[in-house]
Short mmCIF file of C-alpha atoms in Angstrom, two decimals:
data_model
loop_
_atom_site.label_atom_id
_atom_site.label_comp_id
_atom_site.label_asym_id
_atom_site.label_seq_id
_atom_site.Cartn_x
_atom_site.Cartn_y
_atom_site.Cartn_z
CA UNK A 1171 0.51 2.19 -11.40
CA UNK A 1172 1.96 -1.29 -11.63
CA UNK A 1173 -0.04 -4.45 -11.35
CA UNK A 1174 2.24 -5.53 -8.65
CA UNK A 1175 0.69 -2.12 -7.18
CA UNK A 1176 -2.63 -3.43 -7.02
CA UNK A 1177 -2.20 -7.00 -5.74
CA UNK A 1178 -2.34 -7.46 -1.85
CA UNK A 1179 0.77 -6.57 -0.14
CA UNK A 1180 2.08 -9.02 2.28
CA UNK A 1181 -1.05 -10.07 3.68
CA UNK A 1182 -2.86 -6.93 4.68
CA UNK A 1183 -6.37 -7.51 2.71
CA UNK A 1184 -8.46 -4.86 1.35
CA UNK A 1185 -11.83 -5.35 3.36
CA UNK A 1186 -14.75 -6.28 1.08
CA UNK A 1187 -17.40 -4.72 2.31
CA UNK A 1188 -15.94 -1.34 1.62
CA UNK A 1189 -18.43 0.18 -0.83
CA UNK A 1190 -18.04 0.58 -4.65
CA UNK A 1191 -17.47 3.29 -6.99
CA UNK A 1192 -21.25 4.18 -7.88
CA UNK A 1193 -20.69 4.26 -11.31
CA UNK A 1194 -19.28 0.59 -11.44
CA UNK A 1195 -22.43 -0.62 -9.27
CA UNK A 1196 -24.52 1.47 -12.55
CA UNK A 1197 -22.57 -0.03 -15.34
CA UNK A 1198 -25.45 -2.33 -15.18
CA UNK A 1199 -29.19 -2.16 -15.45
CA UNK A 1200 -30.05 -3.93 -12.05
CA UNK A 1201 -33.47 -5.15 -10.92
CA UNK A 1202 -35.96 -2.62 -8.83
CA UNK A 1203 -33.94 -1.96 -5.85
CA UNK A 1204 -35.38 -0.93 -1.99
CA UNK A 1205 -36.52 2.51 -2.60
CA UNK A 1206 -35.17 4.16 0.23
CA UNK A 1207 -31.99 2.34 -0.97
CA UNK A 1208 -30.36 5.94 -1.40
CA UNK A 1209 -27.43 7.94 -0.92
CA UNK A 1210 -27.53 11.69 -1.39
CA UNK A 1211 -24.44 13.37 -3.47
CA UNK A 1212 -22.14 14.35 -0.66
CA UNK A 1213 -23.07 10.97 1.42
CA UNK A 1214 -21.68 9.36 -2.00
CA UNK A 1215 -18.44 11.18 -2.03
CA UNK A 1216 -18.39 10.57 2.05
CA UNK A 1217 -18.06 7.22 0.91
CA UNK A 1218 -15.88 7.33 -1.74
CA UNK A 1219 -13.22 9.37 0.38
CA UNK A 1220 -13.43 6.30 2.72
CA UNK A 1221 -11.75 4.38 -0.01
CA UNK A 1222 -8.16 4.57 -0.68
CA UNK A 1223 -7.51 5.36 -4.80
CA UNK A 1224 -5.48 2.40 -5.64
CA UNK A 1225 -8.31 0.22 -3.87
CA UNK A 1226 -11.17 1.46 -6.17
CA UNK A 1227 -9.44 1.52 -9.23
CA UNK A 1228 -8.73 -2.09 -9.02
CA UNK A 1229 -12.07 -3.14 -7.53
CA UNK A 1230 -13.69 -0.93 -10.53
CA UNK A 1231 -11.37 -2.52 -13.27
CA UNK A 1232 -11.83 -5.95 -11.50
CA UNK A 1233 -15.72 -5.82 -11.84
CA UNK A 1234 -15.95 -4.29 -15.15
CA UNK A 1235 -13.79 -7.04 -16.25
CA UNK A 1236 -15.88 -9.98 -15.10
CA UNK A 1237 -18.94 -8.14 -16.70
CA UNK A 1238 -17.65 -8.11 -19.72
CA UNK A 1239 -16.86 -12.07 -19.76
CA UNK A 1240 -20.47 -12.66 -18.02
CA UNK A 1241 -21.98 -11.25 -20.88
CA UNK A 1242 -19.70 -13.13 -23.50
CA UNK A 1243 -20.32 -16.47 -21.75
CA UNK A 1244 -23.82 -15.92 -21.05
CA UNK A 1245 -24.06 -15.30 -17.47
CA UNK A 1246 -25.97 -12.84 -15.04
CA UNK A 1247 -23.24 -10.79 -13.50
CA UNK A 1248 -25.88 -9.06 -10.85
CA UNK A 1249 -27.25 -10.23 -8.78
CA UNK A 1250 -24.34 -13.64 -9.24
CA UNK A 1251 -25.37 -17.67 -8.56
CA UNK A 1252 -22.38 -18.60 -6.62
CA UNK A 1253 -21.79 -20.79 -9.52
CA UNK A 1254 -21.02 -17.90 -12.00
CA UNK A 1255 -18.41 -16.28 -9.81
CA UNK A 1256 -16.93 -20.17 -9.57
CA UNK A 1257 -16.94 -20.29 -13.45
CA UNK A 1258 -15.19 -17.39 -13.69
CA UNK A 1259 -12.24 -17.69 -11.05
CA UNK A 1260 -11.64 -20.95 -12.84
CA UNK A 1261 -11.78 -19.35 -16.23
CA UNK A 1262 -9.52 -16.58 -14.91
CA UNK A 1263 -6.56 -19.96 -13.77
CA UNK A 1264 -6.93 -21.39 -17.20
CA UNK A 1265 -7.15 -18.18 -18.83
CA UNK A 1266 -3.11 -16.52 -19.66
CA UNK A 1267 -3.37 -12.81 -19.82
CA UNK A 1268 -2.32 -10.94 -23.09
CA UNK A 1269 0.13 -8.84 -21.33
CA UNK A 1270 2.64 -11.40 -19.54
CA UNK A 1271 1.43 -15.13 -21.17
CA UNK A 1272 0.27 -16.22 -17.52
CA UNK A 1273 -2.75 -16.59 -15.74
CA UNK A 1274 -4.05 -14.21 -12.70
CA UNK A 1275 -1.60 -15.04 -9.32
CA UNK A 1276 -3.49 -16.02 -6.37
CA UNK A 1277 -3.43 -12.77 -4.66
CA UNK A 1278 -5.06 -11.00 -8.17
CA UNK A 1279 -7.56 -13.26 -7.37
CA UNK A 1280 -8.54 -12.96 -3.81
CA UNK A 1281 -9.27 -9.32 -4.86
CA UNK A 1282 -11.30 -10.07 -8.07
CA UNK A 1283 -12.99 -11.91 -5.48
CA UNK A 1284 -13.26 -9.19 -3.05
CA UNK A 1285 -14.10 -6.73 -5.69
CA UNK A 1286 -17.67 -8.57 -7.13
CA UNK A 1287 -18.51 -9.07 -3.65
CA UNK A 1288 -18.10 -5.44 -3.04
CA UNK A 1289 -20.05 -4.15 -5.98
CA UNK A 1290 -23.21 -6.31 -5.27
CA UNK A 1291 -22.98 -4.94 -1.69
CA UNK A 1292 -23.12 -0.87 -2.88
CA UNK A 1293 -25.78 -1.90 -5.68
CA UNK A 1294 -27.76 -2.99 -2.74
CA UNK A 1295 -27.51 -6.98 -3.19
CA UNK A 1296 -26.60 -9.82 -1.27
CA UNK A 1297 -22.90 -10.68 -1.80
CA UNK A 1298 -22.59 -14.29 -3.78
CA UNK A 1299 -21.83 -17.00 -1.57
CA UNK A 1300 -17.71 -17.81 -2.79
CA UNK A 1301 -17.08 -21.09 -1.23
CA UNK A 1302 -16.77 -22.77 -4.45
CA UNK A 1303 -14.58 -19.85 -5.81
CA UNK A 1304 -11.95 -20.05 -2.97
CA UNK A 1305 -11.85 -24.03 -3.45
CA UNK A 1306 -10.92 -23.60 -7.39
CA UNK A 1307 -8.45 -20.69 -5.57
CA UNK A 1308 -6.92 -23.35 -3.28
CA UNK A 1309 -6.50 -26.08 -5.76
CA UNK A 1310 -4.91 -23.24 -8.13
CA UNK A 1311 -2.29 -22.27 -5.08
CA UNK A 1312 -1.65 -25.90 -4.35
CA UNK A 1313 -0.73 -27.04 -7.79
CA UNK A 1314 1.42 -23.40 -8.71
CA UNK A 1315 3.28 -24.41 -4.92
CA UNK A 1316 3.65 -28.26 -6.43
CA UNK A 1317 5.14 -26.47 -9.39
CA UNK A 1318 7.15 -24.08 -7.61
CA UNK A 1319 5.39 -21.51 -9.34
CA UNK A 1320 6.77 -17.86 -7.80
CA UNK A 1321 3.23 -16.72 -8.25
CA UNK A 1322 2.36 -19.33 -5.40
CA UNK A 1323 3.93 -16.81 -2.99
CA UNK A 1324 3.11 -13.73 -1.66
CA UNK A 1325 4.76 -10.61 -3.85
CA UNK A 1326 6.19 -9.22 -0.62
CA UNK A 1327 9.01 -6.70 -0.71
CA UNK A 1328 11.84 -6.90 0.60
CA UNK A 1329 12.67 -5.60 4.17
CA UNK A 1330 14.69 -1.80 3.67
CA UNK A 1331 16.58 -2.83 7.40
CA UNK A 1332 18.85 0.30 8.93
CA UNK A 1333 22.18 -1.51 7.69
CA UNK A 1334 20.58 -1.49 4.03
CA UNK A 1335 19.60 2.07 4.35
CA UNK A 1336 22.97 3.10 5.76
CA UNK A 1337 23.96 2.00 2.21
CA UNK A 1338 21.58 4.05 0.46
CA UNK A 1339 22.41 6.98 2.17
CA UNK A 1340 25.96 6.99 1.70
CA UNK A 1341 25.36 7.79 -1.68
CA UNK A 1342 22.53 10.46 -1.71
CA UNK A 1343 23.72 13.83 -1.95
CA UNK A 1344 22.80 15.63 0.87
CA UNK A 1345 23.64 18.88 0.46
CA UNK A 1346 20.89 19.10 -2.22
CA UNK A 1347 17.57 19.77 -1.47
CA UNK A 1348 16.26 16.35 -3.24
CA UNK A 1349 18.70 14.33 -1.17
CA UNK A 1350 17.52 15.99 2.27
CA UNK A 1351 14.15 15.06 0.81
CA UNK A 1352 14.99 11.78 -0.15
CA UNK A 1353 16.83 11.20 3.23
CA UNK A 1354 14.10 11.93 5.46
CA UNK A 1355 11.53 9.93 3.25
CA UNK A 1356 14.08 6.73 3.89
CA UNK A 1357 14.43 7.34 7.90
CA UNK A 1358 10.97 8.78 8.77
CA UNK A 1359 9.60 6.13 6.82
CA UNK A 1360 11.07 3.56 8.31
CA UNK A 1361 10.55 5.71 11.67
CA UNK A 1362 6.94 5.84 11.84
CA UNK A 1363 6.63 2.33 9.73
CA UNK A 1364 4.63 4.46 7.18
CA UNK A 1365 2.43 3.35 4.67
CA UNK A 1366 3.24 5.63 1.55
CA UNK A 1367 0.12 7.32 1.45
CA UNK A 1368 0.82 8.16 5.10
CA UNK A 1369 3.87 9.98 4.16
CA UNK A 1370 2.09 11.98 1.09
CA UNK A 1371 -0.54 13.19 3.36
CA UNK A 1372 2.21 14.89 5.85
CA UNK A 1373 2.04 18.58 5.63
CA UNK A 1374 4.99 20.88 7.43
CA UNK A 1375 3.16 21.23 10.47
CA UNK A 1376 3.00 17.73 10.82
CA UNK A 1377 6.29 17.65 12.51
CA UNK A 1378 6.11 19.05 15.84
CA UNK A 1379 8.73 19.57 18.82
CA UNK A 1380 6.34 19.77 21.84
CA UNK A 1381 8.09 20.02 25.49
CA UNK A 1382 7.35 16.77 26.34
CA UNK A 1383 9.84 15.23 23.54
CA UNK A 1384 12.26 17.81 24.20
CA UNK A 1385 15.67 16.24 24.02
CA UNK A 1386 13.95 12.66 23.01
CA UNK A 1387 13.01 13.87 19.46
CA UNK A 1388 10.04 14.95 17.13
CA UNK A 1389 6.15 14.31 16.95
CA UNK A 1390 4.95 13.31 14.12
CA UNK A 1391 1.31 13.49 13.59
CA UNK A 1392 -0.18 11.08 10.28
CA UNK A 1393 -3.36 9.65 9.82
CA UNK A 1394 -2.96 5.64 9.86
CA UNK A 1395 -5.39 5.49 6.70
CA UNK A 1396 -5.67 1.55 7.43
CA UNK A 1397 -7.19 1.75 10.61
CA UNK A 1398 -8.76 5.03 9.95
CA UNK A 1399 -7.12 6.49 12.87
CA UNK A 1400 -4.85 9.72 13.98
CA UNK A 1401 -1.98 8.82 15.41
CA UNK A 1402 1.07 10.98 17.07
CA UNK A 1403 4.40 9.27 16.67
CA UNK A 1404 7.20 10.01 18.99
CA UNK A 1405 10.62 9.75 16.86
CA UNK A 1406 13.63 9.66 18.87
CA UNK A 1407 17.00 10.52 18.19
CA UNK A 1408 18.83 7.99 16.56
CA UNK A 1409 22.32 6.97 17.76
CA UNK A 1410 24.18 7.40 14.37
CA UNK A 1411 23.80 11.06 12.83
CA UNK A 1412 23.99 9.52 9.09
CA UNK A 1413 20.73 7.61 10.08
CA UNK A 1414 19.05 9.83 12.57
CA UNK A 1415 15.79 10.69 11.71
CA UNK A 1416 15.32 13.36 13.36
CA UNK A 1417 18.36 14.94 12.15
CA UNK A 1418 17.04 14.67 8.46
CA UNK A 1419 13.73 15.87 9.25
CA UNK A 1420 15.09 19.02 10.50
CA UNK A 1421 17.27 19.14 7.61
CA UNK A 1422 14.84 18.70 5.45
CA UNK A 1423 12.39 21.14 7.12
CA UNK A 1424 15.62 24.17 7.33
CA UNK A 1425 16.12 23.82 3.55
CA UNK A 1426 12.43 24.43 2.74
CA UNK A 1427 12.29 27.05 4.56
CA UNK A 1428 15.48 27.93 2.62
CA UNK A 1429 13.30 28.08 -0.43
CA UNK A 1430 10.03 29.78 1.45
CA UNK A 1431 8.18 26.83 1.79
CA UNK A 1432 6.74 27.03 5.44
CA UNK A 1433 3.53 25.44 5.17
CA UNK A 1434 1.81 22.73 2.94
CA UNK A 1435 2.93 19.76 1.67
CA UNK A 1436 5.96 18.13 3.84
CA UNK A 1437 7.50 15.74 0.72
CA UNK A 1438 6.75 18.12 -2.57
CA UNK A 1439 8.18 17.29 -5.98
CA UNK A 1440 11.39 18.30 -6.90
CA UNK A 1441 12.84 18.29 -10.88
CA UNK A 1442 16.23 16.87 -11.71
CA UNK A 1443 17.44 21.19 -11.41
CA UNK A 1444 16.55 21.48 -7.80
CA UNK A 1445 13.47 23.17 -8.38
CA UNK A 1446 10.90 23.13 -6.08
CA UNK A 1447 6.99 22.14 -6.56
CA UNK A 1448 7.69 22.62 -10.54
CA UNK A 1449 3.95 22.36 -12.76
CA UNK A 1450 3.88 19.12 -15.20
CA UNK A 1451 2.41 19.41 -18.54
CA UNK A 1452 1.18 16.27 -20.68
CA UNK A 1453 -1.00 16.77 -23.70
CA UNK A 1454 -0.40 20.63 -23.09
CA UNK A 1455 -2.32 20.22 -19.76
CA UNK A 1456 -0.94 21.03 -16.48
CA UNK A 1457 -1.19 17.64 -14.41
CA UNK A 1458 -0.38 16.61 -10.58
CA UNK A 1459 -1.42 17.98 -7.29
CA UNK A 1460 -1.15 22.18 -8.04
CA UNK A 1461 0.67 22.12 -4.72
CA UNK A 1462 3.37 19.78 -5.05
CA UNK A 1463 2.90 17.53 -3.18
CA UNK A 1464 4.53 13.61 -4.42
CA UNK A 1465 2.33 10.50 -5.29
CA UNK A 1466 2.22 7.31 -3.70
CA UNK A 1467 4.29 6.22 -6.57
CA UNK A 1468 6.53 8.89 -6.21
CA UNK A 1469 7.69 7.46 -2.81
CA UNK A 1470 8.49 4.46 -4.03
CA UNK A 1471 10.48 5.25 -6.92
CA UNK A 1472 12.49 6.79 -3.99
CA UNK A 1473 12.89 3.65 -2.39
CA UNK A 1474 13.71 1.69 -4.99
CA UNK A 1475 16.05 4.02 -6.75
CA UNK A 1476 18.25 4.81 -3.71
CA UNK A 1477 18.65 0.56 -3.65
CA UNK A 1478 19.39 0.62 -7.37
CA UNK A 1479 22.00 3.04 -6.74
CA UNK A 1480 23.92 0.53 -4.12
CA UNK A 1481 23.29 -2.38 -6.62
CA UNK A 1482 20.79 -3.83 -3.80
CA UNK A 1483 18.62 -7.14 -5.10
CA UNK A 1484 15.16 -7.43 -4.04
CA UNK A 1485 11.64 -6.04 -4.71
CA UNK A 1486 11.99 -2.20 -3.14
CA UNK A 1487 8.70 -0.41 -2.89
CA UNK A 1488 7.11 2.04 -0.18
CA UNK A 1489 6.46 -0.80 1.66
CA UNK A 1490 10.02 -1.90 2.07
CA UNK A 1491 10.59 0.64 5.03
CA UNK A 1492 6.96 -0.25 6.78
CA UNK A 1493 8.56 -3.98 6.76
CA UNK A 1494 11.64 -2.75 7.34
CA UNK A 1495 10.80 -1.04 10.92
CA UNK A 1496 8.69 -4.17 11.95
CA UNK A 1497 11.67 -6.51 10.72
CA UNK A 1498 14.24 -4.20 12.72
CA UNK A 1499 12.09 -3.99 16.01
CA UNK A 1500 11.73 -7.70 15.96
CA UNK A 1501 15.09 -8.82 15.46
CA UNK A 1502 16.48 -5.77 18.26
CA UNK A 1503 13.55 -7.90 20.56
CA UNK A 1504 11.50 -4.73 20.98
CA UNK A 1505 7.69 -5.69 22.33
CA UNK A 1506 5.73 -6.78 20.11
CA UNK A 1507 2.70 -5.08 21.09
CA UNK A 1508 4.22 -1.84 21.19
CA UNK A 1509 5.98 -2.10 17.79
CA UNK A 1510 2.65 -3.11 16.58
CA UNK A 1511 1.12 0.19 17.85
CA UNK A 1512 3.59 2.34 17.22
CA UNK A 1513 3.29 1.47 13.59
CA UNK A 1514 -0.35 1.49 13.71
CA UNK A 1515 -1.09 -2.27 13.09
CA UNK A 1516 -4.08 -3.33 15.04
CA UNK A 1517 -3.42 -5.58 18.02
CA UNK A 1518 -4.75 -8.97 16.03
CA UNK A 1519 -2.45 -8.23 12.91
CA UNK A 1520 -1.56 -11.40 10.97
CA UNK A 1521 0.74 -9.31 8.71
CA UNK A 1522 2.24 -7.76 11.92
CA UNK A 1523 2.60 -11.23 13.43
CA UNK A 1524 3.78 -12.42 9.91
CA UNK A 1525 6.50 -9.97 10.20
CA UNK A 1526 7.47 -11.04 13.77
CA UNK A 1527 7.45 -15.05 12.52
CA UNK A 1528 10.09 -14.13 9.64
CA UNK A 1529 12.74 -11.91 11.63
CA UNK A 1530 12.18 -14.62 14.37
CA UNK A 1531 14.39 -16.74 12.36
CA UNK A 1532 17.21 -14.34 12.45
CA UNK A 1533 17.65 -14.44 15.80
CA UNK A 1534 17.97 -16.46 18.90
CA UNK A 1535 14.86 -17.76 18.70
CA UNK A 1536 15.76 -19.74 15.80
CA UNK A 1537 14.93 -23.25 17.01
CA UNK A 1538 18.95 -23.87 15.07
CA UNK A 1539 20.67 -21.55 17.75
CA UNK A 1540 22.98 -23.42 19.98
CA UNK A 1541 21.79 -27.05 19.20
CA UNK A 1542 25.30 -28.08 18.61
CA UNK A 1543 25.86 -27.74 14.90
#
């Protein structure tokens, strides 16, 4: 996992009062606590499951981090003076990293600053007041923006639209099973505008032809992990059979069936012979989900391979098709509410509405169309 990974992706913030790995909460020796301040064992891991992976990693790497400069510089790290987490986020914009010669970007920091906040919360204290913080943050964003600094702007990715994916697909195999897998991770992505961990978590029978979509298309049940939600997507046909995504689910689905694979994972591994589901080994120990089923990361190293094929420029992650779907809808002047819901953004959405402001600009509702020029 990349660093880019862990930053905040076009706008859609982690929420800090999501609770903390327990054992980053007891990497210190904290002050007598409520006593019924308690969790039994399977309450904790309740919790933790609440918590996407990539999220607690970084908060737990994130607090251990400041810890270790609190003690250097002589600080209390728990319970924090608003003035210690201040110190630090300024240290952290003065401070380059070893790694790339730079300081933190601004995003890396509104989750440092998310993380401490979340760690005194699950060890049972009152979060640090961060006004000062986000005032050294905003002075650090306005003089990387005076500078033109790239880190001033949000790492988005770019936008995988139909007529870029098109591309891609015109040069994916498809008579393998890899490129029927890679096809219908590209269209039901973009389909569904799913979040990459929403397209691991698809099993088989998570594609579903009920009577009421007969002749429209599929169902496609996934759990909307950001909103903590199930949600049944209706996919419709689409109009070009290169692109539909329907047609490459079913593809997809007929050659795994080809290979007995009728149940389980929907998107499993596949090695570089065709094989299906095959065990990894590192250090002599077998490694990866036993079943097969791809990574996060996986998903986008399909993404951004299949644009590296077409010699496409941009950043191409997972997210690229999420974007991509609320880019397309926009621009085709689908409602915006219903887009919104469809992809399982919440109604209030600033990285929905985001979305909406940028493909504005493409269309007729740039305030440039038909003034004349």
């Amino acid at each position: 996992m990349t660093e880019h990974d862990l930053e905040v992706v076009d706008g859609e913030l982690v929420d800090d009062h999501l609770p903390a790995l327990r054992d980053t909460a007891q990497a210190l020796a904290l002050p007598p606590a409520d006593p019924d301040a308690w969790l039994p064992p399977e309450a904790e891991e309740d919790a933790k499951a609440g918590i996407a992976k990539s999220t607690s990693t970084a908060y737990t790497r994130d607090f251990l981090d400041y810890v270790t400069w609190c003690k250097k510089v002589g600080r209390r790290p728990i319970p924090a003076a608003p003035q210690t987490v201040t110190h630090y986020i300024s240290h952290l914009t003065r401070t380059p990293r070893e790694r790339t010669g730079r300081p933190y970007s601004p995003s890396t920091l509104e989750r440092i600053i998310a993380s401490i906040r979340t760690t005194h919360s699950a060890a049972g204290h009152q979060p640090p007041e961060t006004k000062g913080a986000r005032k050294v943050l905003a002075g650090y964003r306005a003089r990387l923006s005076t500078a033109n600094d790239p880190r001033s702007r949000p790492n988005k990715t770019s936008p995988a639209l139909p007529s870029v994916l098109r591309r891609a697909l015109s040069v994916v195999d498809r008579t393998t099973l890899k490129g029927k897998r890679d096809a219908a991770i590209l269209l039901l992505g973009i389909a569904c505008a799913a979040r990459a961990s929403e397209l691991v978590s698809l099993d088989v029978a998570s594609l579903t032809e009920p009577e009421e979509v007969a002749g429209v298309g599929i169902r496609v049940r996934l759990y909307r992990k950001k909103v903590k939600k199930w949600q049944d997507v209706t996919v419709k046909y689409g109009q070009d059979r290169d692109t539909c995504p329907v047609t490459a689910a079913r593809a997809y689905l007929q050659a795994l069936a080809a290979e007995g694979h009728t149940a389980g994972p929907l998107f499993m591994r596949i090695d570089r012979w065709g094989y299906l589901a095959p065990p990894i080994y590192r250090g002599g120990k077998q490694i990866g989900d036993p079943t097969g089923r791809m990574t996060t990361e996986a998903i986008s190293d399909v993404v951004e391979k299949s644009m590296a094929a077409i010699g496409m420029a941009g950043r191409w992650r997972s997210h690229s098709l999420r974007r991509g779907f609320a880019t397309a809808a926009s621009i085709a002047g689908a409602d915006p509410v219903h887009s919104a819901r469809h992809g399982g953004w919440a109604d209030n959405s600033t990285a929905y509405q985001g979305y909406v402001q940028e493909a504005s600009a493409l269309g007729d509702d740039n305030p440039l169309t038909n003034i004349g020029l």
